[in-house]
Amino acid sequence: MHTPVTIIGAGLGGLVLARVLHLHGIPVTVYEAESSPTARSQGGMLDIHDRNGQLALKAAGLTDEFRSIVLEGRQAIRLLGRDGTVLFDKADDGTGESPEVQRGELRQILLDALPAGTVRWGHKATGVRTLTEGRHEVTFAGGTAVATSLLVGADGAWSQVRPLLCDTTPAYVGRSFVETHLHDADIRYPATAKAVGDGTLVALDPDGNGKWFVAHREKDGTLHTYITLTKPQDWFATIDFTDAAAAAARIVEEYDGWAPELAALITAGETAPVLRPLHALPVGHRWDRVPGVTLLGDAAHLSTPNGEGANLAMQDGAELGKALAAHPDDIETALTEYERELFPRSAAAAAAVAHNPTSQEVIKFFTEREPAGI
């Protein structure tokens, strides 16, 4: 295949695709809006599933590198009620199939596996347009542009590439995360660290009012928490998230009566809480085949968090790479085969979390399967 592939977005899915293409000798360039690999935090823990994420990393030839960054013991899962009562507790006995890693470290092994210059940093896509014969042009902030015979949108929820395929945009799902961190928790917040345990904590409100949160034990005693509130966006707009103390105080009011060691996950952090509104594309979202362009990851099938997002994005990247390698002289056949499998697998994953889950469903989710990272 002599047609260079242009990928917009250097997230996990785009980088897996670039790596698989590189292994098959297919020219590829990745354009990324961030100025460097360390321009911002890359998020927290990810559980990498044997049924998709690990297979994608195998296709990328990076299984050993992946195993080298696994955090042992982090597959432990604990469910607590709002009063701190233990509802379920499972230690990591080494038999789990979804080992936990830090997202930033996983991204770095993918970057390290690509030739220098593959990723062009500081290229924020601002627009796309169709040229002729399946070619497309991407314009970047600053006025530069690139034309390509194969364009892949791996640029997330608010993809600049998606409009070439459809006019669908993500919609607010009715709830948001508020993200917090506690550092050196074992020393500074021992009661909270004990409550979280060795891996993932899920704290539940049995009233089924959409209040619950997930906390992960990361490296160096950091507790990384995603607090869930089922509120309209204008409710969150009344909170000044630039005022860390005031924002935390307002959020913790919604968790009145919860155990102090759990409330501390909201109020005790030194960094300001970060609002993460949750958006999703319609379940079963798809598009008609458009020559020379496709999507992967959140650009293709953004859904509410369920532990599958990163895994599905990497699977998308690996499967698209393999399809292109199998049809080096026929891009459209490769894209048709890729999308034929993409649509049903992403629809199945999105359907599992399309609604606002009850506490009972959350318990069932975490007790009947491997613990899933947010």
Short mmCIF file of N, CA and C in Angstrom, two decimals, residues 7-11 13-15 30-33 152 154-155:
data_model
loop_
_atom_site.label_atom_id
_atom_site.label_comp_id
_atom_site.label_asym_id
_atom_site.label_seq_id
_atom_site.Cartn_x
_atom_site.Cartn_y
_atom_site.Cartn_z
N ILE A 7 -3.83 10.26 10.35
CA ILE A 7 -4.62 10.05 11.56
C ILE A 7 -4.69 11.37 12.31
N ILE A 8 -5.89 11.77 12.69
CA ILE A 8 -6.07 12.96 13.51
C ILE A 8 -6.33 12.51 14.94
N GLY A 9 -5.37 12.77 15.82
CA GLY A 9 -5.50 12.40 17.23
C GLY A 9 -4.52 11.34 17.66
N ALA A 10 -3.70 11.67 18.67
CA ALA A 10 -2.70 10.74 19.19
C ALA A 10 -3.11 10.17 20.52
N GLY A 11 -4.38 9.74 20.61
CA GLY A 11 -4.84 8.97 21.76
C GLY A 11 -4.45 7.51 21.58
N GLY A 13 -6.21 4.85 20.65
CA GLY A 13 -6.68 4.20 19.44
C GLY A 13 -5.89 4.61 18.22
N GLY A 14 -5.65 5.92 18.07
CA GLY A 14 -4.88 6.39 16.93
C GLY A 14 -3.46 5.88 16.93
N LEU A 15 -2.86 5.77 18.11
CA LEU A 15 -1.48 5.29 18.20
C LEU A 15 -1.38 3.79 17.94
N VAL A 30 0.54 11.00 12.17
CA VAL A 30 -0.46 11.32 13.18
C VAL A 30 -0.34 12.80 13.53
N TYR A 31 -1.46 13.52 13.47
CA TYR A 31 -1.48 14.94 13.82
C TYR A 31 -2.22 15.10 15.15
N GLU A 32 -1.55 15.77 16.10
CA GLU A 32 -2.08 15.88 17.46
C GLU A 32 -2.11 17.35 17.90
N ALA A 33 -3.24 17.76 18.50
CA ALA A 33 -3.40 19.15 18.92
C ALA A 33 -2.46 19.52 20.06
N VAL A 152 -8.30 9.28 8.93
CA VAL A 152 -8.89 8.57 10.06
C VAL A 152 -9.09 9.55 11.21
N ALA A 154 -9.44 10.02 14.79
CA ALA A 154 -9.24 9.41 16.11
C ALA A 154 -9.20 10.53 17.13
N ASP A 155 -10.00 11.56 16.89
CA ASP A 155 -9.91 12.81 17.63
C ASP A 155 -11.02 13.04 18.63
#
